[in-house]
mmCIF file of C-alpha atoms in Angstrom:
data_model
loop_
_atom_site.group_PDB
_atom_site.id
_atom_site.type_symbol
_atom_site.label_atom_id
_atom_site.label_comp_id
_atom_site.label_asym_id
_atom_site.label_seq_id
_atom_site.Cartn_x
_atom_site.Cartn_y
_atom_site.Cartn_z
ATOM 1 C CA LEU A 1 14.519 -4.704 25.789
ATOM 2 C CA ARG A 2 18.539 -6.676 25.554
ATOM 3 C CA LEU A 3 17.448 -8.651 28.476
ATOM 4 C CA ALA A 4 14.335 -9.371 27.452
ATOM 5 C CA LEU A 5 15.734 -10.547 23.743
ATOM 6 C CA ALA A 6 18.294 -13.135 25.552
ATOM 7 C CA GLN A 7 15.789 -14.587 28.027
ATOM 8 C CA ALA A 8 13.243 -15.340 24.973
ATOM 9 C CA ILE A 9 16.150 -17.562 23.089
ATOM 10 C CA ASP A 10 15.944 -20.875 24.237
ATOM 11 C CA LYS A 11 19.364 -21.921 22.825
ATOM 12 C CA LYS A 12 18.820 -25.643 23.529
ATOM 13 C CA THR A 13 16.059 -25.691 20.862
ATOM 14 C CA LEU A 14 18.123 -23.365 18.907
ATOM 15 C CA ILE A 15 20.786 -25.933 18.706
ATOM 16 C CA ASP A 16 18.588 -28.406 17.761
ATOM 17 C CA GLU A 17 16.187 -26.881 15.431
ATOM 18 C CA ALA A 18 18.134 -25.035 13.289
ATOM 19 C CA LEU A 19 21.465 -26.947 13.650
ATOM 20 C CA ASN A 20 20.253 -30.927 13.926
ATOM 21 C CA GLY A 21 21.768 -30.807 17.480
ATOM 22 C CA ASP A 22 25.424 -29.880 16.201
ATOM 23 C CA GLY A 23 26.378 -26.739 18.153
ATOM 24 C CA ILE A 24 27.291 -25.286 21.685
ATOM 25 C CA ALA A 25 25.574 -22.671 23.557
ATOM 26 C CA LEU A 26 27.578 -19.842 24.238
ATOM 27 C CA ASP A 27 27.036 -17.001 25.884
ATOM 28 C CA ALA A 28 29.636 -14.626 24.523
ATOM 29 C CA PRO A 29 30.797 -13.628 21.563
ATOM 30 C CA ILE A 30 34.273 -14.441 21.819
ATOM 31 C CA LEU A 31 34.640 -18.435 21.603
ATOM 32 C CA PRO A 32 36.794 -19.848 24.443
ATOM 33 C CA GLY A 33 40.173 -20.284 23.973
ATOM 34 C CA ASN A 34 40.331 -17.354 22.058
ATOM 35 C CA LEU A 35 42.172 -14.028 22.791
ATOM 36 C CA GLY A 36 39.282 -11.628 24.613
ATOM 37 C CA TYR A 37 37.620 -14.515 25.852
ATOM 38 C CA TYR A 38 35.947 -14.165 29.576
ATOM 39 C CA GLU A 39 34.986 -16.996 31.618
ATOM 40 C CA GLY A 40 32.527 -14.605 34.258
ATOM 41 C CA VAL A 41 30.364 -13.347 31.240
ATOM 42 C CA LYS A 42 27.091 -13.458 32.753
ATOM 43 C CA LYS A 43 24.708 -16.118 31.625
ATOM 44 C CA VAL A 44 20.981 -15.607 30.624
ATOM 45 C CA PRO A 45 18.899 -18.295 31.257
ATOM 46 C CA PHE A 46 15.954 -18.711 28.866
ATOM 47 C CA ASP A 47 13.156 -17.324 30.699
ATOM 48 C CA LEU A 48 9.999 -16.482 28.552
ATOM 49 C CA ASN A 49 7.856 -15.415 31.436
ATOM 50 C CA SER A 50 10.221 -13.096 32.790
ATOM 51 C CA ALA A 51 11.156 -11.455 29.340
ATOM 52 C CA ASN A 52 7.327 -11.143 28.660
ATOM 53 C CA ALA A 53 7.124 -9.630 32.472
ATOM 54 C CA LEU A 54 10.226 -7.175 31.143
ATOM 55 C CA LEU A 55 8.809 -6.009 28.015
ATOM 56 C CA ASP A 56 4.830 -5.423 29.459
ATOM 57 C CA LYS A 57 6.565 -2.525 31.716
ATOM 58 C CA LYS A 58 7.213 -0.602 28.616
ATOM 59 C CA TRP A 59 5.662 -1.849 25.414
ATOM 60 C CA PRO A 60 2.319 -3.360 26.510
ATOM 61 C CA GLN A 61 0.619 -6.076 24.598
ATOM 62 C CA ILE A 62 -2.073 -5.578 22.061
ATOM 63 C CA GLN A 63 -4.089 -7.841 19.976
ATOM 64 C CA PRO A 64 -3.472 -8.656 15.917
ATOM 65 C CA GLU A 65 -7.049 -6.647 15.592
ATOM 66 C CA GLU A 66 -5.482 -3.460 17.212
ATOM 67 C CA TYR A 67 -1.847 -3.974 15.236
ATOM 68 C CA PHE A 68 -4.172 -4.109 12.086
ATOM 69 C CA LYS A 69 -6.139 -0.723 13.049
ATOM 70 C CA ILE A 70 -2.466 1.095 14.685
ATOM 71 C CA ARG A 71 -0.740 0.065 11.202
ATOM 72 C CA HIS A 72 -3.779 0.827 8.847
ATOM 73 C CA ALA A 73 -3.543 4.330 10.536
ATOM 74 C CA GLN A 74 0.108 4.405 9.788
ATOM 75 C CA ILE A 75 -0.085 3.745 6.314
ATOM 76 C CA ILE A 76 -3.148 6.266 5.899
ATOM 77 C CA LYS A 77 -0.940 8.984 7.637
ATOM 78 C CA ASN A 78 1.700 8.067 5.300
ATOM 79 C CA LEU A 79 -0.176 8.401 2.055
ATOM 80 C CA LEU A 80 -1.656 11.907 3.199
ATOM 81 C CA PRO A 81 0.575 14.792 0.953
ATOM 82 C CA ALA A 82 3.841 15.924 2.715
ATOM 83 C CA ALA A 83 2.462 19.606 3.897
ATOM 84 C CA SER A 84 -0.347 18.922 5.785
ATOM 85 C CA SER A 85 -1.387 22.433 5.682
ATOM 86 C CA THR A 86 -3.552 24.492 3.018
ATOM 87 C CA PRO A 87 -2.870 27.868 2.077
ATOM 88 C CA ASN A 88 -5.618 30.339 2.924
ATOM 89 C CA THR A 89 -6.525 33.445 0.554
ATOM 90 C CA ASN A 90 -4.267 35.256 2.374
ATOM 91 C CA ASN A 91 -1.217 33.001 1.630
ATOM 92 C CA LYS A 92 -0.945 31.823 5.539
ATOM 93 C CA LYS A 93 -1.226 28.122 6.155
ATOM 94 C CA ILE A 94 -4.230 26.255 8.271
ATOM 95 C CA ALA A 95 -3.590 23.089 9.654
ATOM 96 C CA ASN A 96 -5.715 20.685 7.891
ATOM 97 C CA THR A 97 -6.210 17.640 10.349
ATOM 98 C CA ASP A 98 -9.250 16.076 8.910
ATOM 99 C CA ALA A 99 -7.565 15.647 4.809
ATOM 100 C CA VAL A 100 -7.760 12.038 4.214
ATOM 101 C CA PRO A 101 -7.823 11.485 1.216
ATOM 102 C CA PRO A 102 -11.058 9.331 -0.215
ATOM 103 C CA LEU A 103 -9.493 5.827 -0.753
ATOM 104 C CA SER A 104 -10.636 3.277 -3.854
ATOM 105 C CA PRO A 105 -11.597 0.013 -2.945
ATOM 106 C CA ASN A 106 -8.389 -1.111 -4.952
ATOM 107 C CA ASP A 107 -6.123 1.277 -2.974
ATOM 108 C CA GLU A 108 -8.110 -0.139 0.409
ATOM 109 C CA ASN A 109 -7.420 -3.343 -0.740
ATOM 110 C CA ASN A 110 -3.966 -3.304 -1.377
ATOM 111 C CA ILE A 111 -3.749 -1.408 2.661
ATOM 112 C CA ASN A 112 -5.166 -4.474 3.630
ATOM 113 C CA GLN A 113 -3.069 -7.458 1.865
ATOM 114 C CA THR A 114 0.161 -5.633 2.444
ATOM 115 C CA ILE A 115 -0.670 -5.528 6.372
ATOM 116 C CA ARG A 116 -2.020 -8.665 6.068
ATOM 117 C CA ALA A 117 1.465 -9.685 4.586
ATOM 118 C CA GLU A 118 3.421 -8.411 7.085
ATOM 119 C CA MET A 119 1.685 -10.453 10.017
ATOM 120 C CA SER A 120 2.815 -13.478 11.171
ATOM 121 C CA SER A 121 0.124 -16.289 11.543
ATOM 122 C CA GLY A 122 2.034 -17.243 14.454
ATOM 123 C CA GLN A 123 2.094 -14.445 16.246
ATOM 124 C CA SER A 124 -0.675 -14.051 19.075
ATOM 125 C CA PHE A 125 -0.241 -11.040 20.229
ATOM 126 C CA TYR A 126 2.006 -7.750 19.032
ATOM 127 C CA ARG A 127 3.755 -4.686 21.462
ATOM 128 C CA GLN A 128 3.248 -1.179 21.149
ATOM 129 C CA ASN A 129 4.640 1.949 23.260
ATOM 130 C CA GLY A 130 2.145 4.857 24.492
ATOM 131 C CA LYS A 131 3.151 6.403 20.718
ATOM 132 C CA THR A 132 1.773 3.711 18.931
ATOM 133 C CA ASN A 133 4.863 2.555 17.932
ATOM 134 C CA ILE A 134 4.639 -0.787 17.100
ATOM 135 C CA LEU A 135 8.034 -3.002 18.625
ATOM 136 C CA ARG A 136 9.421 -4.549 15.112
ATOM 137 C CA LEU A 137 13.061 -5.933 14.784
ATOM 138 C CA ALA A 138 14.741 -7.084 11.158
ATOM 139 C CA ILE A 139 17.630 -9.948 11.578
ATOM 140 C CA THR A 140 19.888 -9.494 9.020
ATOM 141 C CA THR A 141 21.878 -12.421 8.132
ATOM 142 C CA ALA A 142 23.992 -14.157 5.554
ATOM 143 C CA ASP A 143 22.384 -16.130 2.830
ATOM 144 C CA THR A 144 23.366 -19.625 3.903
ATOM 145 C CA PRO A 145 20.879 -22.374 5.012
ATOM 146 C CA GLU A 146 22.069 -22.703 8.283
ATOM 147 C CA TYR A 147 22.380 -19.106 9.005
ATOM 148 C CA ILE A 148 19.366 -18.415 7.556
ATOM 149 C CA LYS A 149 17.010 -21.295 9.766
ATOM 150 C CA THR A 150 18.687 -19.845 13.161
ATOM 151 C CA ALA A 151 17.827 -16.496 12.138
ATOM 152 C CA GLU A 152 13.702 -17.760 11.360
ATOM 153 C CA GLN A 153 13.936 -20.171 14.759
ATOM 154 C CA VAL A 154 15.261 -16.807 16.854
ATOM 155 C CA ALA A 155 12.760 -14.634 14.907
ATOM 156 C CA LYS A 156 9.936 -17.273 15.701
ATOM 157 C CA MET A 157 11.085 -17.139 19.710
ATOM 158 C CA TRP A 158 10.505 -13.206 19.404
ATOM 159 C CA ARG A 159 7.483 -13.296 18.027
ATOM 160 C CA ALA A 160 6.548 -15.671 20.840
ATOM 161 C CA LEU A 161 7.532 -12.504 22.847
ATOM 162 C CA GLY A 162 4.960 -9.953 20.784
ATOM 163 C CA ILE A 163 7.558 -8.766 18.770
ATOM 164 C CA GLN A 164 7.270 -8.679 14.993
ATOM 165 C CA THR A 165 10.404 -10.035 13.532
ATOM 166 C CA ASN A 166 11.332 -10.311 10.683
ATOM 167 C CA VAL A 167 14.709 -12.082 8.773
ATOM 168 C CA ILE A 168 16.290 -10.347 5.526
ATOM 169 C CA SER A 169 19.318 -12.421 3.949
ATOM 170 C CA VAL A 170 21.825 -10.895 2.414
ATOM 171 C CA ASN A 171 24.572 -12.563 -0.287
ATOM 172 C CA SER A 172 27.060 -13.822 1.452
ATOM 173 C CA HIS A 173 29.538 -14.183 -1.695
ATOM 174 C CA GLN A 174 30.258 -10.877 -2.829
#
């Protein structure tokens, strides 16, 4: 997953679009000339096809409609009472597997709006594992314009890989 994420980042485009060309692509967390910098760090080139092939092994692609159905089922499941069993007359619990509460049209509309709001219009597919877990990530960054713009560009690149990605900014002045 980490290799696929790295391969999906086009550093030149990132520098050009997020930083107006004012930056240098790095392959390590420590800048050249600083203590701990290692010149032999393996460089990971941009390769979206390879990144997709890596993820396809454990996180197959699904279409937006399938994503919608999975999320809908997850939200409904979360609405079920914490104790998913009901007591019988002997005070023993019996599994209540079809206890889905009836939804009002308003509840159904709210669920649909919630799911649509979390879906990116620029994302043509999503990824899930065999357990219907959706592959999602959040990028947390300081709320400076260049950091937010960079995080948004990385999120866009990861969405092209089928990864649902959100950007969360935190106040950098505290």
